[in-house]
Backbone as JSON, one array per atom type, in Angstrom:
{
  "sequence": "MSMTFTGQVALVTGGAAGIGRATALAFAAEGLKVVVADLDREGGEGTVQLIRAAGGEALFVTCNVTRDADVQQLLARTVEVYGRLDYAFNNAGIEIEQGRLAEGSEAEFDAIMGVNVKGVWLCMKYQLPLMLAQGGGAIVNTASVAGLGAAPRMSIYSASKHAVIGLTKSAAIEYAKKKVRVNAVCPAVIDTDMFRRAYEADPRKGEFAAAMHPVGRIGKVEEIASAVLYLCSDGAAFTTGQALAVDGGATAI",
  "N": [[-36.83, 32.07, -6.04], [-36.63, 35.17, -4.59], [-38.23, 36.83, -1.87], [-39.68, 39.72, -0.27], [-39.69, 40.39, 3.13], [-40.99, 42.06, 5.84], [-41.25, 41.4, 8.49], [-39.94, 39.14, 11.06], [-40.42, 36.64, 12.21], [-41.91, 33.47, 11.81], [-44.64, 31.21, 12.06], [-45.53, 27.82, 11.79], [-48.04, 25.52, 11.69], [-48.68, 21.98, 11.81], [-46.21, 21.24, 10.87], [-44.5, 19.08, 10.63], [-44.16, 17.51, 8.4], [-44.62, 17.11, 4.8], [-46.54, 19.66, 3.22], [-46.4, 21.53, 5.29], [-43.78, 21.18, 6.34], [-42.25, 21.83, 4.05], [-42.95, 24.51, 3.75], [-42.06, 25.65, 6.13], [-39.29, 25.3, 5.79], [-38.97, 26.93, 3.56], [-39.64, 29.48, 4.58], [-37.52, 29.73, 6.39], [-35.38, 29.76, 4.62], [-35.61, 32.27, 3.62], [-34.59, 33.75, 5.59], [-36.05, 33.99, 7.91], [-36.97, 33.44, 11.37], [-38.25, 30.42, 12.56], [-41.07, 28.89, 13.97], [-42.0, 25.69, 14.55], [-44.8, 23.71, 14.72], [-46.5, 20.82, 15.87], [-48.16, 17.65, 16.42], [-46.61, 15.48, 16.04], [-43.73, 14.82, 17.3], [-41.2, 13.75, 16.56], [-41.15, 14.13, 13.76], [-41.51, 16.92, 13.67], [-39.25, 17.87, 15.08], [-37.42, 16.94, 13.29], [-37.86, 18.62, 11.09], [-36.99, 21.04, 12.2], [-34.28, 20.42, 12.59], [-33.44, 20.19, 9.93], [-33.7, 22.84, 9.12], [-31.86, 24.11, 10.81], [-29.53, 22.84, 9.98], [-29.2, 24.0, 7.54], [-28.39, 26.46, 8.22], [-30.27, 28.07, 9.42], [-32.64, 29.38, 11.89], [-34.65, 27.85, 14.28], [-37.49, 26.52, 16.11], [-39.1, 23.91, 17.85], [-42.4, 23.13, 18.88], [-44.57, 21.15, 20.66], [-47.93, 20.64, 19.83], [-51.4, 20.37, 20.07], [-53.77, 21.4, 18.04], [-56.46, 21.49, 18.54], [-56.87, 22.01, 21.15], [-57.37, 24.48, 23.45], [-55.58, 25.32, 25.53], [-53.16, 24.26, 24.62], [-52.72, 25.71, 22.26], [-52.58, 28.32, 23.24], [-50.24, 28.02, 24.78], [-48.42, 27.49, 22.77], [-48.29, 29.95, 21.39], [-47.42, 31.56, 23.48], [-44.91, 30.47, 23.96], [-43.66, 31.06, 21.55], [-43.5, 33.88, 21.66], [-41.99, 34.1, 23.98], [-39.5, 33.05, 23.2], [-38.83, 34.32, 20.71], [-39.96, 36.83, 20.76], [-42.01, 37.99, 19.23], [-44.61, 37.66, 16.66], [-44.86, 37.43, 13.3], [-45.77, 36.18, 10.94], [-48.11, 33.65, 10.18], [-48.8, 30.33, 9.41], [-51.41, 28.42, 9.24], [-51.71, 25.29, 9.1], [-52.19, 22.71, 9.97], [-54.05, 19.75, 9.62], [-56.51, 17.17, 8.88], [-57.51, 14.23, 7.05], [-59.72, 11.87, 6.69], [-61.87, 10.48, 5.65], [-63.74, 7.86, 4.07], [-65.96, 7.21, 2.61], [-69.35, 7.76, 1.29], [-71.56, 10.53, 2.17], [-73.72, 9.65, 3.89], [-72.58, 7.45, 4.98], [-70.74, 8.21, 6.78], [-69.33, 8.72, 10.09], [-70.16, 9.93, 13.39], [-67.91, 10.28, 14.92], [-65.91, 10.62, 12.97], [-66.79, 13.05, 11.86], [-66.55, 14.8, 14.08], [-63.79, 14.66, 14.55], [-62.61, 15.6, 12.14], [-63.75, 18.17, 11.85], [-62.86, 19.22, 14.24], [-59.99, 19.41, 14.08], [-59.56, 20.66, 11.54], [-61.24, 22.92, 11.45], [-61.93, 24.02, 14.09], [-59.31, 24.06, 14.97], [-58.03, 25.91, 13.24], [-59.53, 28.17, 13.87], [-58.94, 28.5, 16.64], [-56.16, 28.95, 16.52], [-56.0, 31.37, 15.02], [-57.45, 32.96, 16.79], [-55.67, 33.41, 18.9], [-53.39, 34.26, 17.61], [-54.02, 36.66, 16.3], [-54.36, 38.81, 18.3], [-51.67, 39.17, 19.08], [-50.47, 40.05, 16.71], [-51.95, 42.38, 16.24], [-51.15, 43.91, 18.44], [-48.52, 44.45, 17.85], [-48.66, 45.89, 15.57], [-49.27, 44.77, 13.07], [-49.35, 42.04, 10.61], [-49.39, 38.81, 8.96], [-51.53, 36.19, 8.0], [-51.95, 32.89, 6.84], [-54.16, 30.4, 5.93], [-54.6, 26.89, 5.55], [-56.7, 25.76, 3.22], [-58.49, 24.14, 0.71], [-58.96, 22.83, -2.61], [-61.23, 21.43, -2.33], [-62.71, 23.0, -0.73], [-63.7, 24.86, -2.38], [-65.64, 23.88, -3.94], [-67.48, 20.93, -4.73], [-66.74, 17.75, -3.17], [-66.92, 14.69, -3.75], [-67.48, 11.81, -1.74], [-65.97, 12.82, 0.23], [-67.31, 14.52, 1.96], [-67.49, 15.66, 4.56], [-64.91, 16.57, 5.0], [-64.77, 18.37, 2.86], [-66.73, 20.22, 3.71], [-65.45, 21.17, 5.98], [-63.3, 22.55, 4.88], [-64.57, 24.49, 3.35], [-65.51, 25.9, 5.51], [-63.1, 26.83, 6.61], [-62.36, 28.68, 4.66], [-64.45, 30.47, 4.99], [-63.94, 31.41, 7.62], [-61.49, 32.61, 7.11], [-62.08, 34.69, 5.23], [-63.88, 36.23, 6.73], [-62.33, 37.02, 8.96], [-60.4, 38.46, 7.6], [-61.78, 40.73, 6.71], [-62.63, 41.82, 9.12], [-60.22, 42.67, 10.25], [-58.97, 44.22, 8.38], [-58.31, 46.97, 8.33], [-56.47, 47.09, 10.26], [-53.96, 46.39, 9.6], [-53.47, 43.68, 9.4], [-53.33, 40.95, 7.44], [-55.29, 38.31, 6.05], [-55.39, 35.3, 4.47], [-56.15, 32.41, 2.4], [-54.8, 29.32, 1.24], [-55.4, 27.07, -1.38], [-54.85, 24.0, -2.07], [-54.72, 21.48, -4.67], [-54.43, 18.05, -5.49], [-51.54, 16.97, -3.91], [-48.12, 15.97, -3.87], [-47.49, 14.26, -1.3], [-46.59, 12.43, 1.73], [-48.95, 11.22, 2.53], [-50.39, 11.08, 0.12], [-48.69, 9.36, -1.29], [-48.87, 6.99, 0.14], [-51.53, 6.33, -0.39], [-51.35, 5.96, -3.12], [-49.61, 3.79, -3.31], [-51.21, 1.85, -2.23], [-53.23, 1.72, -4.09], [-52.57, 2.06, -7.27], [-54.16, 3.18, -9.25], [-55.3, 5.42, -8.18], [-53.34, 7.34, -8.31], [-53.13, 7.74, -11.06], [-55.67, 8.75, -11.61], [-55.58, 11.07, -10.09], [-53.58, 12.58, -11.35], [-54.8, 12.97, -13.81], [-56.93, 14.64, -13.19], [-55.95, 17.16, -13.09], [-55.45, 19.75, -15.3], [-52.81, 20.36, -16.1], [-51.61, 17.93, -16.13], [-50.31, 16.55, -14.08], [-49.67, 15.88, -10.55], [-49.4, 18.2, -7.77], [-46.47, 19.8, -6.25], [-45.02, 19.93, -2.99], [-43.39, 22.12, -2.57], [-44.43, 23.97, -4.32], [-46.79, 24.76, -3.15], [-45.76, 25.89, -0.85], [-44.43, 28.1, -1.95], [-46.6, 29.64, -2.75], [-47.74, 30.24, -0.27], [-45.69, 31.75, 0.92], [-45.67, 33.93, -0.82], [-48.2, 35.07, -0.25], [-47.75, 35.89, 2.34], [-45.74, 37.73, 2.01], [-44.36, 41.07, 1.45], [-45.01, 41.69, -1.1], [-47.61, 40.96, -1.46], [-49.13, 42.88, -0.27], [-51.53, 44.18, -0.8], [-53.38, 42.26, -0.82], [-55.91, 40.45, 0.59], [-58.23, 38.33, 2.32], [-58.54, 36.35, 0.41], [-58.92, 33.22, -1.34], [-56.68, 31.3, -2.54], [-56.33, 29.28, -5.24], [-54.18, 26.65, -5.86], [-53.67, 24.62, -8.09], [-53.11, 23.37, -10.51], [-54.83, 24.06, -12.54], [-57.26, 22.8, -12.08], [-59.67, 23.83, -10.97], [-60.45, 25.54, -12.91], [-61.79, 24.39, -14.92]],
  "CA": [[-37.37, 33.43, -6.08], [-36.52, 35.87, -3.31], [-39.35, 37.7, -1.55], [-39.37, 40.7, 0.75], [-40.45, 40.24, 4.36], [-40.71, 43.1, 6.82], [-41.18, 40.75, 9.78], [-38.81, 38.26, 11.35], [-40.78, 35.36, 12.83], [-43.03, 32.76, 11.19], [-45.15, 30.02, 12.75], [-46.15, 26.84, 10.9], [-48.63, 24.34, 12.33], [-48.6, 20.85, 10.89], [-44.91, 21.45, 10.23], [-43.65, 17.9, 10.74], [-43.99, 16.84, 7.11], [-45.43, 17.58, 3.69], [-46.65, 21.09, 2.91], [-45.93, 22.29, 6.44], [-42.32, 21.15, 6.38], [-41.73, 22.59, 2.9], [-43.16, 25.94, 4.0], [-41.13, 26.03, 7.2], [-37.97, 25.4, 5.16], [-38.98, 28.09, 2.67], [-39.55, 30.66, 5.44], [-36.16, 29.79, 6.92], [-34.48, 30.12, 3.52], [-35.73, 33.71, 3.45], [-33.97, 34.4, 6.74], [-36.97, 34.13, 9.04], [-36.96, 32.48, 12.46], [-39.45, 29.63, 12.34], [-41.61, 28.02, 15.01], [-42.64, 24.52, 13.94], [-45.73, 23.1, 15.67], [-47.12, 19.59, 15.4], [-48.26, 16.58, 17.42], [-45.53, 14.54, 15.7], [-42.49, 15.41, 17.8], [-40.06, 13.3, 15.76], [-41.18, 14.83, 12.48], [-41.31, 18.35, 13.9], [-37.84, 18.08, 15.39], [-36.71, 16.72, 12.04], [-37.95, 19.86, 10.31], [-36.1, 22.0, 12.86], [-32.89, 20.04, 12.31], [-33.17, 20.55, 8.54], [-33.54, 24.3, 9.08], [-30.59, 24.45, 11.46], [-28.44, 22.34, 9.14], [-29.05, 24.95, 6.44], [-27.95, 27.74, 8.78], [-31.4, 28.85, 9.91], [-32.99, 29.33, 13.31], [-36.0, 27.3, 14.4], [-37.91, 25.99, 17.4], [-40.25, 23.01, 17.77], [-43.33, 23.12, 20.01], [-45.65, 20.17, 20.52], [-49.21, 21.34, 19.95], [-52.66, 19.85, 19.56], [-54.46, 22.64, 17.72], [-57.86, 21.45, 18.99], [-56.89, 22.31, 22.58], [-57.14, 25.89, 23.73], [-54.38, 25.49, 26.34], [-52.0, 23.98, 23.77], [-52.51, 26.83, 21.33], [-52.08, 29.44, 24.05], [-48.86, 27.73, 25.14], [-47.63, 27.63, 21.53], [-48.06, 31.38, 21.13], [-46.61, 32.08, 24.58], [-43.53, 30.02, 23.74], [-43.16, 31.84, 20.41], [-43.14, 35.21, 22.15], [-40.91, 33.94, 24.95], [-38.21, 32.8, 22.54], [-38.53, 35.23, 19.61], [-40.42, 38.18, 21.07], [-43.08, 38.48, 18.37], [-45.09, 36.76, 15.61], [-45.16, 38.23, 12.12], [-46.47, 35.4, 9.92], [-48.61, 32.37, 10.66], [-49.36, 29.42, 8.41], [-52.23, 27.45, 9.96], [-51.72, 24.22, 8.1], [-52.55, 21.41, 10.55], [-55.33, 19.27, 9.13], [-56.62, 15.73, 8.68], [-58.39, 13.78, 5.96], [-59.87, 10.46, 7.07], [-63.12, 9.91, 5.13], [-63.61, 6.75, 3.13], [-67.22, 6.87, 1.95], [-70.33, 8.81, 1.01], [-71.99, 11.3, 3.33], [-74.55, 8.86, 4.8], [-71.76, 6.39, 5.55], [-69.81, 8.79, 7.74], [-69.64, 8.55, 11.51], [-70.07, 11.12, 14.22], [-66.5, 10.4, 15.33], [-65.2, 11.23, 11.84], [-67.21, 14.45, 11.76], [-65.96, 15.57, 15.17], [-62.33, 14.71, 14.39], [-62.27, 16.46, 11.01], [-64.11, 19.55, 12.18], [-62.04, 19.64, 15.36], [-58.67, 19.83, 13.63], [-59.56, 21.55, 10.37], [-61.99, 24.17, 11.66], [-61.65, 24.55, 15.42], [-57.88, 24.31, 15.05], [-57.73, 27.18, 12.57], [-60.15, 29.23, 14.66], [-58.17, 28.72, 17.86], [-54.88, 29.56, 16.18], [-56.21, 32.79, 14.7], [-57.93, 33.64, 18.01], [-54.53, 33.82, 19.72], [-52.39, 34.94, 16.77], [-54.45, 38.01, 15.95], [-54.01, 39.83, 19.29], [-50.23, 39.43, 19.02], [-50.19, 40.86, 15.52], [-52.54, 43.69, 16.44], [-50.35, 44.64, 19.42], [-47.23, 44.87, 17.27], [-48.93, 46.76, 14.43], [-49.56, 44.11, 11.8], [-48.89, 40.69, 10.37], [-50.09, 38.1, 7.89], [-51.94, 34.81, 8.31], [-52.42, 32.07, 5.74], [-54.78, 29.15, 6.38], [-54.69, 25.85, 4.53], [-58.02, 25.24, 2.84], [-58.35, 23.08, -0.29], [-59.93, 22.97, -3.71], [-62.47, 20.84, -1.82], [-63.44, 24.09, -0.11], [-64.18, 25.75, -3.44], [-66.7, 23.19, -4.67], [-67.87, 19.64, -4.17], [-65.72, 16.71, -3.07], [-67.64, 13.43, -3.51], [-66.87, 10.84, -0.82], [-65.2, 13.58, 1.22], [-68.24, 15.61, 2.23], [-67.18, 16.35, 5.82], [-63.66, 17.28, 4.72], [-65.13, 19.52, 2.03], [-67.41, 21.19, 4.56], [-64.46, 21.79, 6.87], [-62.47, 23.49, 4.13], [-65.44, 25.64, 3.1], [-65.53, 26.66, 6.76], [-61.82, 27.54, 6.73], [-62.43, 29.85, 3.79], [-65.35, 31.42, 5.65], [-63.19, 32.03, 8.71], [-60.45, 33.44, 6.5], [-62.66, 35.9, 4.66], [-64.47, 37.05, 7.8], [-61.24, 37.63, 9.72], [-59.74, 39.44, 6.73], [-62.56, 41.97, 6.71], [-62.62, 42.37, 10.48], [-58.93, 43.26, 10.61], [-58.37, 44.82, 7.19], [-57.76, 48.3, 8.61], [-55.52, 46.96, 11.37], [-52.7, 45.94, 9.0], [-53.33, 42.23, 9.48], [-53.92, 40.31, 6.26], [-55.64, 36.91, 6.25], [-55.7, 34.63, 3.2], [-56.11, 30.95, 2.42], [-54.26, 28.64, 0.07], [-56.28, 25.93, -1.68], [-54.16, 23.04, -2.92], [-55.39, 20.3, -5.22], [-53.7, 16.87, -5.01], [-50.13, 17.3, -3.77], [-47.26, 14.81, -3.63], [-47.11, 14.16, 0.11], [-46.54, 11.05, 2.22], [-50.32, 10.71, 2.53], [-50.73, 10.69, -1.24], [-47.88, 8.22, -1.7], [-49.46, 5.79, 0.76], [-52.74, 6.01, -1.14], [-50.93, 5.48, -4.44], [-49.06, 2.44, -3.14], [-52.33, 0.95, -1.97], [-54.02, 1.6, -5.32], [-51.94, 2.92, -8.29], [-55.16, 3.87, -10.06], [-55.56, 6.73, -7.57], [-52.34, 8.26, -8.85], [-53.5, 8.05, -12.44], [-56.84, 9.61, -11.55], [-55.17, 12.37, -9.55], [-52.86, 13.31, -12.4], [-55.74, 13.31, -14.88], [-57.87, 15.68, -12.77], [-55.29, 18.45, -13.24], [-55.17, 20.01, -16.71], [-51.38, 20.36, -16.39], [-51.21, 16.55, -16.34], [-49.54, 15.99, -12.96], [-50.06, 16.4, -9.25], [-48.55, 19.31, -7.35], [-45.34, 19.58, -5.36], [-45.16, 20.69, -1.74], [-42.69, 23.39, -2.72], [-45.28, 24.9, -5.05], [-47.72, 25.34, -2.17], [-44.94, 26.75, 0.0], [-44.19, 29.35, -2.67], [-47.83, 30.43, -2.69], [-47.88, 30.74, 1.1], [-44.72, 32.83, 1.13], [-46.13, 35.11, -1.55], [-49.31, 35.68, 0.47], [-47.2, 36.53, 3.54], [-44.71, 38.7, 1.67], [-44.77, 42.45, 1.19], [-45.55, 41.74, -2.46], [-49.06, 40.73, -1.39], [-49.63, 43.86, 0.7], [-52.88, 44.61, -1.15], [-54.15, 41.02, -0.97], [-56.46, 39.88, 1.82], [-59.54, 37.71, 2.16], [-58.56, 35.55, -0.8], [-58.71, 31.78, -1.3], [-55.87, 31.11, -3.73], [-56.25, 27.89, -5.72], [-52.92, 26.2, -6.44], [-54.34, 23.36, -8.43], [-52.83, 22.88, -11.86], [-55.94, 24.37, -13.44], [-58.4, 21.93, -11.82], [-60.91, 24.57, -10.73], [-60.76, 26.4, -14.05], [-62.57, 23.64, -15.91]],
  "C": [[-37.29, 34.04, -4.7], [-37.72, 36.79, -3.11], [-38.93, 38.65, -0.44], [-40.29, 40.52, 1.94], [-40.02, 41.32, 5.35], [-40.5, 42.48, 8.2], [-40.06, 39.74, 9.88], [-39.18, 36.85, 11.77], [-42.01, 34.76, 12.17], [-43.37, 31.52, 12.0], [-45.83, 29.11, 11.74], [-46.72, 25.71, 11.73], [-48.68, 23.21, 11.31], [-47.27, 20.85, 10.16], [-44.0, 20.25, 10.23], [-43.35, 17.24, 9.39], [-44.76, 17.58, 6.03], [-45.37, 19.08, 3.44], [-46.11, 21.93, 4.06], [-44.42, 22.33, 6.52], [-41.73, 21.99, 5.25], [-41.85, 24.08, 3.14], [-42.25, 26.45, 5.1], [-39.72, 26.21, 6.64], [-37.89, 26.63, 4.26], [-38.9, 29.39, 3.46], [-38.11, 30.83, 5.93], [-35.16, 30.22, 5.85], [-34.52, 31.61, 3.23], [-35.18, 34.48, 4.65], [-34.86, 34.58, 7.94], [-36.7, 33.09, 10.12], [-38.28, 31.74, 12.41], [-39.81, 28.8, 13.57], [-42.4, 26.92, 14.32], [-43.51, 23.86, 15.0], [-46.37, 21.86, 15.07], [-47.31, 18.66, 16.59], [-47.14, 15.56, 17.24], [-44.19, 15.16, 16.1], [-41.3, 15.03, 16.93], [-40.0, 14.04, 14.43], [-40.92, 16.32, 12.63], [-39.86, 18.69, 14.22], [-36.98, 17.86, 14.15], [-36.72, 17.95, 11.15], [-37.01, 20.92, 10.88], [-34.64, 21.69, 12.55], [-32.51, 20.37, 10.86], [-32.92, 22.05, 8.4], [-32.19, 24.69, 9.67], [-29.4, 24.0, 10.62], [-28.16, 23.27, 7.97], [-28.65, 26.34, 6.93], [-29.05, 28.61, 9.33], [-31.64, 28.67, 11.39], [-34.43, 28.87, 13.44], [-36.22, 26.69, 15.78], [-39.09, 25.06, 17.17], [-41.08, 23.09, 19.03], [-44.41, 22.08, 19.74], [-46.99, 20.87, 20.74], [-50.34, 20.54, 19.32], [-53.55, 21.07, 19.31], [-55.93, 22.64, 18.12], [-57.99, 21.81, 20.46], [-56.49, 23.75, 22.83], [-55.83, 26.11, 24.49], [-53.12, 25.24, 25.52], [-51.68, 25.15, 22.86], [-52.0, 28.06, 22.09], [-50.61, 29.25, 24.4], [-47.93, 27.88, 23.94], [-47.3, 29.09, 21.27], [-47.21, 32.0, 22.23], [-45.15, 31.7, 24.4], [-42.89, 30.78, 22.58], [-42.68, 33.21, 20.87], [-41.99, 35.14, 23.14], [-39.55, 33.82, 24.28], [-37.86, 33.88, 21.53], [-39.1, 36.64, 19.77], [-41.58, 38.7, 20.26], [-43.56, 37.37, 17.44], [-45.52, 37.61, 14.43], [-46.02, 37.5, 11.09], [-46.9, 34.07, 10.52], [-49.2, 31.58, 9.51], [-50.08, 28.32, 9.18], [-52.55, 26.29, 9.03], [-52.15, 22.87, 8.66], [-53.94, 21.0, 10.07], [-55.32, 17.76, 8.97], [-57.64, 15.43, 7.59], [-58.57, 12.28, 6.14], [-61.11, 9.79, 6.48], [-62.86, 8.82, 4.1], [-64.9, 6.48, 2.34], [-68.13, 8.07, 1.72], [-70.85, 9.41, 2.31], [-72.75, 10.44, 4.34], [-73.78, 7.72, 5.45], [-70.78, 6.9, 6.61], [-70.27, 8.58, 9.17], [-69.53, 9.88, 12.24], [-68.63, 11.35, 14.66], [-65.67, 11.03, 14.22], [-65.51, 12.72, 11.74], [-66.51, 15.29, 12.83], [-64.45, 15.71, 15.01], [-61.93, 15.69, 13.29], [-62.57, 17.92, 11.32], [-63.23, 20.09, 13.32], [-60.68, 20.17, 14.91], [-58.77, 20.92, 12.56], [-60.24, 22.89, 10.6], [-61.68, 24.78, 13.03], [-60.17, 24.89, 15.56], [-57.48, 25.63, 14.41], [-58.31, 28.34, 13.37], [-59.34, 29.54, 15.91], [-56.83, 29.4, 17.57], [-55.04, 31.04, 15.86], [-56.64, 33.58, 15.93], [-56.76, 34.16, 18.84], [-53.4, 34.47, 18.92], [-52.76, 36.4, 16.53], [-54.11, 39.06, 17.01], [-52.52, 40.16, 19.3], [-49.89, 40.35, 17.86], [-50.76, 42.26, 15.66], [-51.67, 44.53, 17.38], [-49.05, 45.15, 18.84], [-47.41, 45.68, 16.0], [-49.12, 46.09, 13.1], [-49.0, 42.71, 11.7], [-49.67, 40.06, 9.23], [-50.34, 36.66, 8.3], [-52.37, 34.13, 7.02], [-52.95, 30.77, 6.32], [-54.81, 28.15, 5.25], [-56.14, 25.43, 4.35], [-57.78, 24.13, 1.82], [-59.25, 23.42, -1.46], [-61.26, 22.34, -3.32], [-63.3, 21.87, -1.09], [-63.98, 25.09, -1.11], [-65.31, 25.13, -4.25], [-67.05, 21.9, -3.97], [-66.68, 18.7, -4.11], [-66.42, 15.4, -2.74], [-66.81, 12.45, -2.69], [-65.93, 11.52, 0.19], [-66.04, 14.76, 1.69], [-67.91, 16.37, 3.51], [-65.9, 17.17, 5.64], [-63.94, 18.53, 3.9], [-65.8, 20.6, 2.86], [-66.42, 21.9, 5.47], [-63.62, 22.82, 6.13], [-63.28, 24.69, 3.64], [-65.47, 26.53, 4.35], [-64.23, 27.44, 6.96], [-61.82, 28.79, 5.86], [-63.36, 30.91, 4.38], [-64.68, 32.14, 6.8], [-62.16, 33.01, 8.17], [-61.02, 34.76, 6.01], [-63.23, 36.82, 5.74], [-63.39, 37.76, 8.6], [-60.54, 38.71, 8.9], [-60.46, 40.77, 6.74], [-62.54, 42.63, 8.09], [-61.34, 43.14, 10.79], [-58.24, 43.96, 9.44], [-57.71, 46.17, 7.46], [-56.75, 48.28, 9.75], [-54.17, 46.42, 10.9], [-52.4, 44.47, 9.26], [-54.07, 41.62, 8.3], [-54.16, 38.84, 6.54], [-56.08, 36.32, 4.92], [-55.68, 33.12, 3.4], [-55.46, 30.44, 1.14], [-55.06, 27.36, -0.12], [-55.59, 24.96, -2.62], [-55.12, 22.02, -3.53], [-54.62, 19.09, -4.69], [-52.2, 17.17, -5.05], [-49.34, 16.05, -3.4], [-46.73, 14.85, -2.2], [-47.03, 12.7, 0.5], [-47.93, 10.43, 2.2], [-50.72, 10.26, 1.14], [-49.96, 9.45, -1.66], [-48.41, 6.92, -1.11], [-50.71, 5.37, 0.01], [-52.38, 5.42, -2.51], [-50.37, 4.06, -4.35], [-50.16, 1.42, -2.92], [-53.15, 0.71, -3.23], [-53.45, 2.55, -6.37], [-52.93, 3.68, -9.15], [-55.48, 5.26, -9.5], [-54.58, 7.76, -8.09], [-52.68, 8.68, -10.26], [-54.69, 8.99, -12.47], [-56.46, 11.01, -11.09], [-54.46, 13.2, -10.6], [-53.83, 13.8, -13.47], [-56.68, 14.45, -14.49], [-57.28, 17.08, -12.89], [-54.97, 18.68, -14.71], [-53.68, 20.03, -17.06], [-50.82, 18.94, -16.51], [-50.36, 15.93, -15.25], [-50.11, 16.5, -11.65], [-49.06, 17.48, -8.83], [-47.42, 18.89, -6.43], [-45.52, 20.44, -4.1], [-44.48, 22.05, -1.84], [-43.52, 24.43, -3.46], [-46.33, 25.53, -4.14], [-46.96, 26.28, -1.25], [-44.7, 28.1, -0.66], [-45.42, 30.25, -2.62], [-48.03, 31.03, -1.3], [-46.94, 31.9, 1.36], [-45.13, 34.09, 0.39], [-47.23, 35.83, -0.76], [-48.86, 36.36, 1.76], [-46.29, 37.7, 3.21], [-45.28, 40.1, 1.46], [-45.34, 42.62, -0.22], [-47.05, 41.53, -2.52], [-49.73, 41.71, -0.43], [-51.07, 44.31, 0.44], [-53.81, 43.41, -1.32], [-54.6, 40.5, 0.38], [-57.85, 39.34, 1.55], [-59.66, 36.82, 0.95], [-58.33, 34.06, -0.51], [-58.0, 31.41, -2.6], [-55.77, 29.63, -4.1], [-54.89, 27.65, -6.36], [-53.16, 24.77, -6.86], [-54.11, 22.86, -9.84], [-53.98, 23.08, -12.83], [-57.22, 23.61, -13.15], [-59.71, 22.7, -11.66], [-61.28, 25.5, -11.87], [-61.63, 25.7, -15.07], [-64.04, 23.95, -15.79]]
}
């Protein structure tokens, strides 16, 4: 499906693999120049090579989204090379919980909130002024269906994704009249390397994951990428402040 994009440059954090890589490739397929950011240099460079092999233009920047200086450098490098930033997909995130709320550690809390919440906040903090200066843009943040309700045994992760939706909605209203749209995408269980590792460790997790979606399967990274591109495209010009569930019907039950 072809979409219409007025802008020319897209940034994807967490672009070394999974949803981030799929979205970076999808942006490039639409003719956009793509900045891929991640801590995983090998994976990030791999995404760039895939884009270039398909005839696209891309740049990799190492970035720890929890560090103010890293994020500033990421945006400075984007402007240095491509001159502007039209679309941003703030996708970097972690999921490390293994137990109930009272079993969690302070280190887990700080790590999850640092990447999932502070990382999104820092990215938007420096993306928004660029978009405002050039007259507009679109931002999509990765939340989760865990941010739309409860997530037993993942309470900190769930809280972080509720926070991402809060940041998204607040920013959307603050900048609604400035031609900057801010939305979130909320995936359910998606077929990523992380999911495959969990499935290999315990095949029952795969069966449970498929059963939790009324469509009877888990999602594909390309399906999340399509949702992100829609939210960035001119076709979503009247859409802002939304948390779009891409979940095979899971939240409709």
